[in-house]
């Protein structure tokens, strides 16, 4: 699937789709370095923002801060109301694996036209309760 980075009205960059995509299309896994909760806390102590961390469940996190270890999914911006991408599945690792390696699979939930930005609702747990949650237009909501 062809995607490109573009400028965004509300964010620094936007991830745009290159061709028409139907609703329900699998976009692939959100990839990056797999961290335990302890490793995450060590890497991002209080007051240090983790820009590209996705909670995979079970105390496992995927950190896509290193572009060499991650996929293009890290560039998707947040939208609470206008999202067109959703977590389609969290694939659990085999029970015999030494280190959990879950996969967070993303899929479209609406038809997307060429040049349209891919948007994902990061969820309530993304926002710090002490911070004002921003709505889709950058105003506190």
mmCIF file of N, CA and C in Angstrom:
data_model
loop_
_atom_site.group_PDB
_atom_site.id
_atom_site.type_symbol
_atom_site.label_atom_id
_atom_site.label_comp_id
_atom_site.label_asym_id
_atom_site.label_seq_id
_atom_site.Cartn_x
_atom_site.Cartn_y
_atom_site.Cartn_z
ATOM 1 N N UNK A 1 0.848 -1.166 0.000
ATOM 2 C CA UNK A 1 0.000 0.000 0.000
ATOM 3 C C UNK A 1 0.897 1.233 0.000
ATOM 4 N N UNK A 2 0.674 2.099 -0.921
ATOM 5 C CA UNK A 2 1.492 3.303 -1.050
ATOM 6 C C UNK A 2 0.955 4.401 -0.136
ATOM 7 N N UNK A 3 1.838 4.934 0.686
ATOM 8 C CA UNK A 3 1.512 6.054 1.560
ATOM 9 C C UNK A 3 2.609 7.090 1.421
ATOM 10 N N UNK A 4 2.286 8.323 1.804
ATOM 11 C CA UNK A 4 3.307 9.366 1.768
ATOM 12 C C UNK A 4 3.092 10.306 2.938
ATOM 13 N N UNK A 5 4.191 10.935 3.363
ATOM 14 C CA UNK A 5 4.104 11.951 4.406
ATOM 15 C C UNK A 5 3.799 13.287 3.749
ATOM 16 N N UNK A 6 2.910 14.033 4.357
ATOM 17 C CA UNK A 6 2.515 15.347 3.844
ATOM 18 C C UNK A 6 2.410 16.309 5.017
ATOM 19 N N UNK A 7 2.262 17.582 4.722
ATOM 20 C CA UNK A 7 2.074 18.550 5.805
ATOM 21 C C UNK A 7 0.638 18.439 6.309
ATOM 22 N N UNK A 8 0.451 18.814 7.557
ATOM 23 C CA UNK A 8 -0.855 18.700 8.192
ATOM 24 C C UNK A 8 -1.278 20.053 8.748
ATOM 25 N N UNK A 9 -2.563 20.324 8.717
ATOM 26 C CA UNK A 9 -3.095 21.568 9.258
ATOM 27 C C UNK A 9 -2.956 21.585 10.781
ATOM 28 N N UNK A 10 -3.232 20.458 11.433
ATOM 29 C CA UNK A 10 -3.243 20.398 12.897
ATOM 30 C C UNK A 10 -1.979 19.799 13.502
ATOM 31 N N UNK A 11 -1.184 19.057 12.717
ATOM 32 C CA UNK A 11 -0.027 18.344 13.253
ATOM 33 C C UNK A 11 1.183 18.675 12.383
ATOM 34 N N UNK A 12 2.347 18.214 12.782
ATOM 35 C CA UNK A 12 3.553 18.464 11.988
ATOM 36 C C UNK A 12 3.496 17.764 10.637
ATOM 37 N N UNK A 13 3.155 16.480 10.665
ATOM 38 C CA UNK A 13 3.079 15.707 9.425
ATOM 39 C C UNK A 13 1.781 14.915 9.399
ATOM 40 N N UNK A 14 1.386 14.541 8.206
ATOM 41 C CA UNK A 14 0.212 13.700 8.015
ATOM 42 C C UNK A 14 0.625 12.506 7.175
ATOM 43 N N UNK A 15 0.012 11.369 7.434
ATOM 44 C CA UNK A 15 0.235 10.182 6.623
ATOM 45 C C UNK A 15 -0.957 10.055 5.688
ATOM 46 N N UNK A 16 -0.700 10.175 4.389
ATOM 47 C CA UNK A 16 -1.769 10.112 3.393
ATOM 48 C C UNK A 16 -1.668 8.825 2.598
ATOM 49 N N UNK A 17 -2.815 8.331 2.200
ATOM 50 C CA UNK A 17 -2.887 7.109 1.403
ATOM 51 C C UNK A 17 -2.687 7.463 -0.063
ATOM 52 N N UNK A 18 -2.015 6.584 -0.799
ATOM 53 C CA UNK A 18 -1.707 6.863 -2.193
ATOM 54 C C UNK A 18 -2.804 6.483 -3.167
ATOM 55 N N UNK A 19 -3.626 5.506 -2.821
ATOM 56 C CA UNK A 19 -4.688 5.056 -3.715
ATOM 57 C C UNK A 19 -5.967 4.811 -2.939
ATOM 58 N N UNK A 20 -7.050 4.559 -3.645
ATOM 59 C CA UNK A 20 -8.326 4.280 -2.986
ATOM 60 C C UNK A 20 -8.223 2.993 -2.184
ATOM 61 N N UNK A 21 -8.809 3.013 -1.004
ATOM 62 C CA UNK A 21 -8.772 1.856 -0.117
ATOM 63 C C UNK A 21 -10.170 1.634 0.445
ATOM 64 N N UNK A 22 -10.645 0.416 0.382
ATOM 65 C CA UNK A 22 -11.983 0.087 0.871
ATOM 66 C C UNK A 22 -11.997 -0.030 2.390
ATOM 67 N N UNK A 23 -13.166 0.176 2.967
ATOM 68 C CA UNK A 23 -13.347 -0.051 4.393
ATOM 69 C C UNK A 23 -13.065 -1.517 4.699
ATOM 70 N N UNK A 24 -12.397 -1.783 5.812
ATOM 71 C CA UNK A 24 -12.074 -3.154 6.197
ATOM 72 C C UNK A 24 -10.745 -3.649 5.668
ATOM 73 N N UNK A 25 -9.985 -2.796 4.998
ATOM 74 C CA UNK A 25 -8.679 -3.189 4.462
ATOM 75 C C UNK A 25 -7.658 -3.277 5.592
ATOM 76 N N UNK A 26 -6.949 -4.397 5.662
ATOM 77 C CA UNK A 26 -5.892 -4.562 6.660
ATOM 78 C C UNK A 26 -4.681 -3.761 6.223
ATOM 79 N N UNK A 27 -4.156 -2.948 7.137
ATOM 80 C CA UNK A 27 -3.007 -2.100 6.839
ATOM 81 C C UNK A 27 -1.698 -2.711 7.325
ATOM 82 N N UNK A 28 -1.788 -3.774 8.098
ATOM 83 C CA UNK A 28 -0.587 -4.421 8.609
ATOM 84 C C UNK A 28 -0.356 -4.103 10.072
ATOM 85 N N UNK A 29 0.770 -4.585 10.607
ATOM 86 C CA UNK A 29 1.025 -4.413 12.033
ATOM 87 C C UNK A 29 1.696 -3.085 12.374
ATOM 88 N N UNK A 30 1.378 -2.583 13.551
ATOM 89 C CA UNK A 30 2.111 -1.464 14.143
ATOM 90 C C UNK A 30 3.380 -2.085 14.715
ATOM 91 N N UNK A 31 4.518 -1.711 14.198
ATOM 92 C CA UNK A 31 5.745 -2.385 14.618
ATOM 93 C C UNK A 31 6.713 -1.441 15.299
ATOM 94 N N UNK A 32 7.610 -2.025 16.058
ATOM 95 C CA UNK A 32 8.623 -1.287 16.789
ATOM 96 C C UNK A 32 9.265 -2.194 17.812
ATOM 97 N N UNK A 33 9.959 -1.593 18.745
ATOM 98 C CA UNK A 33 10.632 -2.355 19.796
ATOM 99 C C UNK A 33 9.604 -2.780 20.843
ATOM 100 N N UNK A 34 9.604 -4.053 21.209
ATOM 101 C CA UNK A 34 8.673 -4.570 22.210
ATOM 102 C C UNK A 34 9.288 -4.364 23.594
ATOM 103 N N UNK A 35 8.523 -3.713 24.478
ATOM 104 C CA UNK A 35 8.999 -3.395 25.824
ATOM 105 C C UNK A 35 8.031 -3.920 26.878
ATOM 106 N N UNK A 36 8.581 -4.316 28.018
ATOM 107 C CA UNK A 36 7.748 -4.636 29.173
ATOM 108 C C UNK A 36 7.362 -3.319 29.841
ATOM 109 N N UNK A 37 6.463 -3.377 30.786
ATOM 110 C CA UNK A 37 6.061 -2.167 31.497
ATOM 111 C C UNK A 37 7.246 -1.558 32.251
ATOM 112 N N UNK A 38 8.095 -2.417 32.821
ATOM 113 C CA UNK A 38 9.279 -1.930 33.536
ATOM 114 C C UNK A 38 10.243 -1.225 32.580
ATOM 115 N N UNK A 39 10.461 -1.805 31.401
ATOM 116 C CA UNK A 39 11.346 -1.184 30.408
ATOM 117 C C UNK A 39 10.772 0.144 29.917
ATOM 118 N N UNK A 40 9.467 0.184 29.753
ATOM 119 C CA UNK A 40 8.811 1.417 29.324
ATOM 120 C C UNK A 40 8.992 2.518 30.375
ATOM 121 N N UNK A 41 8.773 2.165 31.650
ATOM 122 C CA UNK A 41 8.924 3.142 32.732
ATOM 123 C C UNK A 41 10.359 3.641 32.848
ATOM 124 N N UNK A 42 11.314 2.761 32.586
ATOM 125 C CA UNK A 42 12.724 3.157 32.635
ATOM 126 C C UNK A 42 13.064 4.099 31.476
ATOM 127 N N UNK A 43 12.556 3.793 30.307
ATOM 128 C CA UNK A 43 12.828 4.615 29.121
ATOM 129 C C UNK A 43 12.131 5.968 29.195
ATOM 130 N N UNK A 44 10.909 5.966 29.706
ATOM 131 C CA UNK A 44 10.112 7.193 29.763
ATOM 132 C C UNK A 44 9.694 7.478 31.205
ATOM 133 N N UNK A 45 10.602 8.042 32.004
ATOM 134 C CA UNK A 45 10.228 8.385 33.384
ATOM 135 C C UNK A 45 9.159 9.478 33.385
ATOM 136 N N UNK A 46 8.548 9.731 34.539
ATOM 137 C CA UNK A 46 7.518 10.777 34.603
ATOM 138 C C UNK A 46 8.029 12.092 34.015
ATOM 139 N N UNK A 47 7.201 12.701 33.199
ATOM 140 C CA UNK A 47 7.562 13.966 32.566
ATOM 141 C C UNK A 47 8.192 13.820 31.194
ATOM 142 N N UNK A 48 8.549 12.592 30.802
ATOM 143 C CA UNK A 48 9.124 12.347 29.473
ATOM 144 C C UNK A 48 8.028 11.739 28.610
ATOM 145 N N UNK A 49 7.711 12.390 27.515
ATOM 146 C CA UNK A 49 6.607 11.955 26.645
ATOM 147 C C UNK A 49 7.051 10.834 25.708
ATOM 148 N N UNK A 50 6.222 9.832 25.590
ATOM 149 C CA UNK A 50 6.475 8.719 24.670
ATOM 150 C C UNK A 50 5.586 8.901 23.447
ATOM 151 N N UNK A 51 6.152 9.425 22.381
ATOM 152 C CA UNK A 51 5.391 9.800 21.184
ATOM 153 C C UNK A 51 4.815 8.621 20.399
ATOM 154 N N UNK A 52 5.511 7.487 20.392
ATOM 155 C CA UNK A 52 5.137 6.407 19.474
ATOM 156 C C UNK A 52 4.870 5.078 20.172
ATOM 157 N N UNK A 53 4.420 5.089 21.409
ATOM 158 C CA UNK A 53 4.196 3.850 22.152
ATOM 159 C C UNK A 53 2.743 3.410 22.012
ATOM 160 N N UNK A 54 2.565 2.127 21.726
ATOM 161 C CA UNK A 54 1.239 1.531 21.594
ATOM 162 C C UNK A 54 1.130 0.431 22.642
ATOM 163 N N UNK A 55 0.094 0.476 23.465
ATOM 164 C CA UNK A 55 -0.118 -0.562 24.470
ATOM 165 C C UNK A 55 -0.752 -1.774 23.800
ATOM 166 N N UNK A 56 -0.052 -2.915 23.877
ATOM 167 C CA UNK A 56 -0.542 -4.132 23.238
ATOM 168 C C UNK A 56 -1.296 -5.025 24.208
ATOM 169 N N UNK A 57 -1.317 -4.670 25.483
ATOM 170 C CA UNK A 57 -2.010 -5.460 26.487
ATOM 171 C C UNK A 57 -1.068 -6.391 27.228
ATOM 172 N N UNK A 58 -1.491 -6.829 28.402
ATOM 173 C CA UNK A 58 -0.702 -7.771 29.181
ATOM 174 C C UNK A 58 0.639 -7.224 29.641
ATOM 175 N N UNK A 59 0.744 -5.910 29.814
ATOM 176 C CA UNK A 59 2.008 -5.320 30.247
ATOM 177 C C UNK A 59 3.057 -5.253 29.163
ATOM 178 N N UNK A 60 2.626 -5.365 27.905
ATOM 179 C CA UNK A 60 3.541 -5.318 26.759
ATOM 180 C C UNK A 60 3.229 -4.069 25.935
ATOM 181 N N UNK A 61 4.296 -3.380 25.499
ATOM 182 C CA UNK A 61 4.167 -2.142 24.740
ATOM 183 C C UNK A 61 5.028 -2.215 23.487
ATOM 184 N N UNK A 62 4.592 -1.551 22.426
ATOM 185 C CA UNK A 62 5.367 -1.470 21.189
ATOM 186 C C UNK A 62 5.788 -0.017 21.024
ATOM 187 N N UNK A 63 7.105 0.211 21.024
ATOM 188 C CA UNK A 63 7.656 1.559 20.916
ATOM 189 C C UNK A 63 8.246 1.739 19.524
ATOM 190 N N UNK A 64 7.638 2.610 18.736
ATOM 191 C CA UNK A 64 8.062 2.840 17.349
ATOM 192 C C UNK A 64 8.897 4.104 17.209
ATOM 193 N N UNK A 65 9.570 4.535 18.282
ATOM 194 C CA UNK A 65 10.357 5.778 18.204
ATOM 195 C C UNK A 65 11.517 5.666 17.228
ATOM 196 N N UNK A 66 12.080 4.474 17.057
ATOM 197 C CA UNK A 66 13.190 4.257 16.128
ATOM 198 C C UNK A 66 12.610 3.919 14.754
ATOM 199 N N UNK A 67 12.749 4.837 13.815
ATOM 200 C CA UNK A 67 12.181 4.642 12.474
ATOM 201 C C UNK A 67 12.735 3.396 11.792
ATOM 202 N N UNK A 68 13.957 2.999 12.127
ATOM 203 C CA UNK A 68 14.567 1.815 11.509
ATOM 204 C C UNK A 68 13.904 0.522 11.978
ATOM 205 N N UNK A 69 13.259 0.545 13.132
ATOM 206 C CA UNK A 69 12.621 -0.652 13.683
ATOM 207 C C UNK A 69 11.102 -0.632 13.545
ATOM 208 N N UNK A 70 10.573 0.445 13.010
ATOM 209 C CA UNK A 70 9.123 0.594 12.978
ATOM 210 C C UNK A 70 8.597 0.660 11.550
ATOM 211 N N UNK A 71 7.285 0.718 11.465
ATOM 212 C CA UNK A 71 6.618 0.820 10.165
ATOM 213 C C UNK A 71 6.050 2.229 10.002
ATOM 214 N N UNK A 72 5.482 2.486 8.843
ATOM 215 C CA UNK A 72 4.917 3.802 8.545
ATOM 216 C C UNK A 72 3.703 4.132 9.403
ATOM 217 N N UNK A 73 3.148 3.154 10.071
ATOM 218 C CA UNK A 73 1.967 3.376 10.908
ATOM 219 C C UNK A 73 2.232 4.391 12.019
ATOM 220 N N UNK A 74 3.490 4.546 12.403
ATOM 221 C CA UNK A 74 3.841 5.471 13.497
ATOM 222 C C UNK A 74 3.461 6.919 13.174
ATOM 223 N N UNK A 75 3.274 7.225 11.901
ATOM 224 C CA UNK A 75 2.983 8.602 11.496
ATOM 225 C C UNK A 75 1.491 8.933 11.462
ATOM 226 N N UNK A 76 0.637 7.982 11.834
ATOM 227 C CA UNK A 76 -0.799 8.269 11.851
ATOM 228 C C UNK A 76 -1.119 9.233 12.982
ATOM 229 N N UNK A 77 -1.896 10.243 12.677
ATOM 230 C CA UNK A 77 -2.317 11.221 13.674
ATOM 231 C C UNK A 77 -3.601 10.772 14.356
ATOM 232 N N UNK A 78 -3.906 11.435 15.464
ATOM 233 C CA UNK A 78 -5.077 11.125 16.278
ATOM 234 C C UNK A 78 -6.303 11.921 15.831
ATOM 235 N N UNK A 79 -7.433 11.270 15.887
ATOM 236 C CA UNK A 79 -8.719 11.953 15.744
ATOM 237 C C UNK A 79 -9.741 11.184 16.569
ATOM 238 N N UNK A 80 -10.442 11.887 17.441
ATOM 239 C CA UNK A 80 -11.479 11.229 18.243
ATOM 240 C C UNK A 80 -12.749 10.990 17.447
ATOM 241 N N UNK A 81 -13.055 11.886 16.512
ATOM 242 C CA UNK A 81 -14.320 11.781 15.769
ATOM 243 C C UNK A 81 -14.145 11.382 14.309
ATOM 244 N N UNK A 82 -13.052 11.785 13.688
ATOM 245 C CA UNK A 82 -12.901 11.553 12.258
ATOM 246 C C UNK A 82 -11.944 10.435 11.897
ATOM 247 N N UNK A 83 -11.733 9.485 12.826
ATOM 248 C CA UNK A 83 -10.774 8.414 12.541
ATOM 249 C C UNK A 83 -11.287 7.497 11.441
ATOM 250 N N UNK A 84 -10.361 6.987 10.639
ATOM 251 C CA UNK A 84 -10.712 6.052 9.566
ATOM 252 C C UNK A 84 -9.894 4.767 9.650
ATOM 253 N N UNK A 85 -9.099 4.639 10.718
ATOM 254 C CA UNK A 85 -8.308 3.436 10.989
ATOM 255 C C UNK A 85 -8.598 3.014 12.422
ATOM 256 N N UNK A 86 -8.631 1.700 12.643
ATOM 257 C CA UNK A 86 -8.952 1.150 13.960
ATOM 258 C C UNK A 86 -8.053 -0.055 14.221
ATOM 259 N N UNK A 87 -7.840 -0.356 15.492
ATOM 260 C CA UNK A 87 -7.123 -1.583 15.837
ATOM 261 C C UNK A 87 -8.057 -2.734 15.510
ATOM 262 N N UNK A 88 -7.666 -3.540 14.527
ATOM 263 C CA UNK A 88 -8.504 -4.649 14.100
ATOM 264 C C UNK A 88 -8.301 -5.892 14.931
ATOM 265 N N UNK A 89 -7.085 -6.073 15.454
ATOM 266 C CA UNK A 89 -6.788 -7.259 16.251
ATOM 267 C C UNK A 89 -5.464 -7.074 16.968
ATOM 268 N N UNK A 90 -5.389 -7.643 18.146
ATOM 269 C CA UNK A 90 -4.107 -7.773 18.832
ATOM 270 C C UNK A 90 -3.831 -9.263 18.869
ATOM 271 N N UNK A 91 -2.829 -9.682 18.116
ATOM 272 C CA UNK A 91 -2.501 -11.097 17.981
ATOM 273 C C UNK A 91 -1.561 -11.481 19.112
ATOM 274 N N UNK A 92 -2.001 -12.397 19.925
ATOM 275 C CA UNK A 92 -1.204 -12.837 21.070
ATOM 276 C C UNK A 92 -0.056 -13.733 20.612
ATOM 277 N N UNK A 93 1.074 -13.672 21.328
ATOM 278 C CA UNK A 93 2.203 -14.539 20.990
ATOM 279 C C UNK A 93 1.905 -15.971 21.420
ATOM 280 N N UNK A 94 2.625 -16.946 20.865
ATOM 281 C CA UNK A 94 2.439 -18.327 21.303
ATOM 282 C C UNK A 94 2.801 -18.460 22.785
ATOM 283 N N UNK A 95 2.128 -19.337 23.515
ATOM 284 C CA UNK A 95 2.378 -19.457 24.954
ATOM 285 C C UNK A 95 3.791 -19.923 25.295
ATOM 286 N N UNK A 96 4.464 -20.567 24.373
ATOM 287 C CA UNK A 96 5.809 -21.082 24.646
ATOM 288 C C UNK A 96 6.908 -20.064 24.348
ATOM 289 N N UNK A 97 6.552 -18.877 23.864
ATOM 290 C CA UNK A 97 7.575 -17.899 23.500
ATOM 291 C C UNK A 97 8.252 -17.349 24.753
ATOM 292 N N UNK A 98 9.554 -17.134 24.647
ATOM 293 C CA UNK A 98 10.335 -16.631 25.774
ATOM 294 C C UNK A 98 10.016 -15.165 26.059
ATOM 295 N N UNK A 99 9.853 -14.400 25.012
ATOM 296 C CA UNK A 99 9.546 -12.965 25.157
ATOM 297 C C UNK A 99 8.286 -12.677 24.342
ATOM 298 N N UNK A 100 7.256 -12.112 24.957
ATOM 299 C CA UNK A 100 6.023 -11.847 24.207
ATOM 300 C C UNK A 100 6.269 -10.915 23.023
ATOM 301 N N UNK A 101 5.769 -11.283 21.881
ATOM 302 C CA UNK A 101 5.897 -10.464 20.675
ATOM 303 C C UNK A 101 4.516 -10.298 20.044
ATOM 304 N N UNK A 102 3.626 -9.562 20.704
ATOM 305 C CA UNK A 102 2.288 -9.398 20.140
ATOM 306 C C UNK A 102 2.331 -8.542 18.885
ATOM 307 N N UNK A 103 1.316 -8.671 18.082
ATOM 308 C CA UNK A 103 1.171 -7.824 16.900
ATOM 309 C C UNK A 103 -0.131 -7.051 17.024
ATOM 310 N N UNK A 104 -0.041 -5.756 16.836
ATOM 311 C CA UNK A 104 -1.219 -4.902 16.805
ATOM 312 C C UNK A 104 -1.533 -4.665 15.336
ATOM 313 N N UNK A 105 -2.625 -5.256 14.857
ATOM 314 C CA UNK A 105 -3.013 -5.159 13.455
ATOM 315 C C UNK A 105 -3.996 -4.003 13.274
ATOM 316 N N UNK A 106 -3.764 -3.196 12.259
ATOM 317 C CA UNK A 106 -4.607 -2.035 11.986
ATOM 318 C C UNK A 106 -5.394 -2.240 10.697
ATOM 319 N N UNK A 107 -6.628 -1.726 10.666
ATOM 320 C CA UNK A 107 -7.453 -1.828 9.460
ATOM 321 C C UNK A 107 -8.269 -0.555 9.293
ATOM 322 N N UNK A 108 -8.699 -0.328 8.071
ATOM 323 C CA UNK A 108 -9.533 0.842 7.800
ATOM 324 C C UNK A 108 -10.968 0.556 8.245
ATOM 325 N N UNK A 109 -11.663 1.595 8.684
ATOM 326 C CA UNK A 109 -13.069 1.460 9.071
ATOM 327 C C UNK A 109 -13.957 2.340 8.201
ATOM 328 N N UNK A 110 -13.351 2.896 7.168
ATOM 329 C CA UNK A 110 -14.078 3.714 6.195
ATOM 330 C C UNK A 110 -13.317 3.646 4.879
ATOM 331 N N UNK A 111 -14.013 3.883 3.787
ATOM 332 C CA UNK A 111 -13.331 3.984 2.493
ATOM 333 C C UNK A 111 -12.443 5.223 2.529
ATOM 334 N N UNK A 112 -11.249 5.111 1.976
ATOM 335 C CA UNK A 112 -10.296 6.217 1.998
ATOM 336 C C UNK A 112 -9.910 6.551 0.565
ATOM 337 N N UNK A 113 -9.966 7.826 0.241
ATOM 338 C CA UNK A 113 -9.639 8.310 -1.104
ATOM 339 C C UNK A 113 -8.165 8.673 -1.196
ATOM 340 N N UNK A 114 -7.610 8.665 -2.413
ATOM 341 C CA UNK A 114 -6.209 9.077 -2.583
ATOM 342 C C UNK A 114 -5.977 10.474 -2.006
ATOM 343 N N UNK A 115 -4.899 10.632 -1.252
ATOM 344 C CA UNK A 115 -4.565 11.913 -0.653
ATOM 345 C C UNK A 115 -5.224 12.174 0.687
ATOM 346 N N UNK A 116 -6.129 11.288 1.109
ATOM 347 C CA UNK A 116 -6.800 11.460 2.393
ATOM 348 C C UNK A 116 -5.879 10.999 3.517
ATOM 349 N N UNK A 117 -5.894 11.718 4.633
ATOM 350 C CA UNK A 117 -5.046 11.384 5.771
ATOM 351 C C UNK A 117 -5.585 10.170 6.520
ATOM 352 N N UNK A 118 -4.670 9.287 6.937
ATOM 353 C CA UNK A 118 -5.025 8.159 7.789
ATOM 354 C C UNK A 118 -5.047 8.651 9.233
ATOM 355 N N UNK A 119 -6.161 8.425 9.933
ATOM 356 C CA UNK A 119 -6.336 8.902 11.304
ATOM 357 C C UNK A 119 -6.777 7.761 12.208
ATOM 358 N N UNK A 120 -6.195 7.707 13.386
ATOM 359 C CA UNK A 120 -6.452 6.653 14.359
ATOM 360 C C UNK A 120 -6.845 7.293 15.682
ATOM 361 N N UNK A 121 -7.887 6.781 16.329
ATOM 362 C CA UNK A 121 -8.229 7.253 17.669
ATOM 363 C C UNK A 121 -7.275 6.567 18.638
ATOM 364 N N UNK A 122 -6.389 7.341 19.262
ATOM 365 C CA UNK A 122 -5.389 6.773 20.168
ATOM 366 C C UNK A 122 -6.016 6.201 21.433
ATOM 367 N N UNK A 123 -7.218 6.616 21.770
ATOM 368 C CA UNK A 123 -7.888 6.117 22.965
ATOM 369 C C UNK A 123 -7.641 6.999 24.174
ATOM 370 N N UNK A 124 -8.494 6.843 25.169
ATOM 371 C CA UNK A 124 -8.413 7.667 26.372
ATOM 372 C C UNK A 124 -7.126 7.446 27.152
ATOM 373 N N UNK A 125 -6.577 6.244 27.127
ATOM 374 C CA UNK A 125 -5.373 5.958 27.917
ATOM 375 C C UNK A 125 -4.144 6.681 27.378
ATOM 376 N N UNK A 126 -4.215 7.197 26.155
ATOM 377 C CA UNK A 126 -3.085 7.937 25.581
ATOM 378 C C UNK A 126 -2.870 9.257 26.297
ATOM 379 N N UNK A 127 -3.955 9.886 26.698
ATOM 380 C CA UNK A 127 -3.882 11.233 27.259
ATOM 381 C C UNK A 127 -3.599 11.195 28.738
ATOM 382 N N UNK A 128 -2.704 12.060 29.196
ATOM 383 C CA UNK A 128 -2.410 12.229 30.617
ATOM 384 C C UNK A 128 -3.611 12.921 31.249
ATOM 385 N N UNK A 129 -4.122 12.407 32.372
ATOM 386 C CA UNK A 129 -5.315 13.021 32.964
ATOM 387 C C UNK A 129 -5.103 14.471 33.383
ATOM 388 N N UNK A 130 -3.848 14.889 33.576
ATOM 389 C CA UNK A 130 -3.570 16.274 33.956
ATOM 390 C C UNK A 130 -3.500 17.204 32.752
ATOM 391 N N UNK A 131 -3.434 16.643 31.543
ATOM 392 C CA UNK A 131 -3.364 17.452 30.328
ATOM 393 C C UNK A 131 -4.762 17.663 29.763
ATOM 394 N N UNK A 132 -4.959 18.785 29.107
ATOM 395 C CA UNK A 132 -6.222 19.013 28.403
ATOM 396 C C UNK A 132 -6.223 18.135 27.162
ATOM 397 N N UNK A 133 -7.287 17.383 26.978
ATOM 398 C CA UNK A 133 -7.405 16.551 25.782
ATOM 399 C C UNK A 133 -7.789 17.462 24.628
ATOM 400 N N UNK A 134 -7.061 17.348 23.532
ATOM 401 C CA UNK A 134 -7.338 18.200 22.382
ATOM 402 C C UNK A 134 -8.356 17.523 21.475
ATOM 403 N N UNK A 135 -9.275 18.305 20.953
ATOM 404 C CA UNK A 135 -10.220 17.736 19.998
ATOM 405 C C UNK A 135 -9.585 17.735 18.605
ATOM 406 N N UNK A 136 -10.332 17.403 17.602
ATOM 407 C CA UNK A 136 -9.795 17.260 16.251
ATOM 408 C C UNK A 136 -9.290 18.566 15.657
ATOM 409 N N UNK A 137 -9.633 19.681 16.256
ATOM 410 C CA UNK A 137 -9.231 20.965 15.697
ATOM 411 C C UNK A 137 -8.197 21.674 16.559
ATOM 412 N N UNK A 138 -7.656 20.974 17.563
ATOM 413 C CA UNK A 138 -6.597 21.538 18.378
ATOM 414 C C UNK A 138 -7.087 22.362 19.558
ATOM 415 N N UNK A 139 -8.388 22.400 19.799
ATOM 416 C CA UNK A 139 -8.915 23.140 20.942
ATOM 417 C C UNK A 139 -9.160 22.171 22.091
ATOM 418 N N UNK A 140 -8.977 22.629 23.299
ATOM 419 C CA UNK A 140 -9.199 21.761 24.458
ATOM 420 C C UNK A 140 -10.639 21.284 24.453
ATOM 421 N N UNK A 141 -10.805 19.986 24.697
ATOM 422 C CA UNK A 141 -12.148 19.411 24.653
ATOM 423 C C UNK A 141 -12.482 18.647 25.883
#
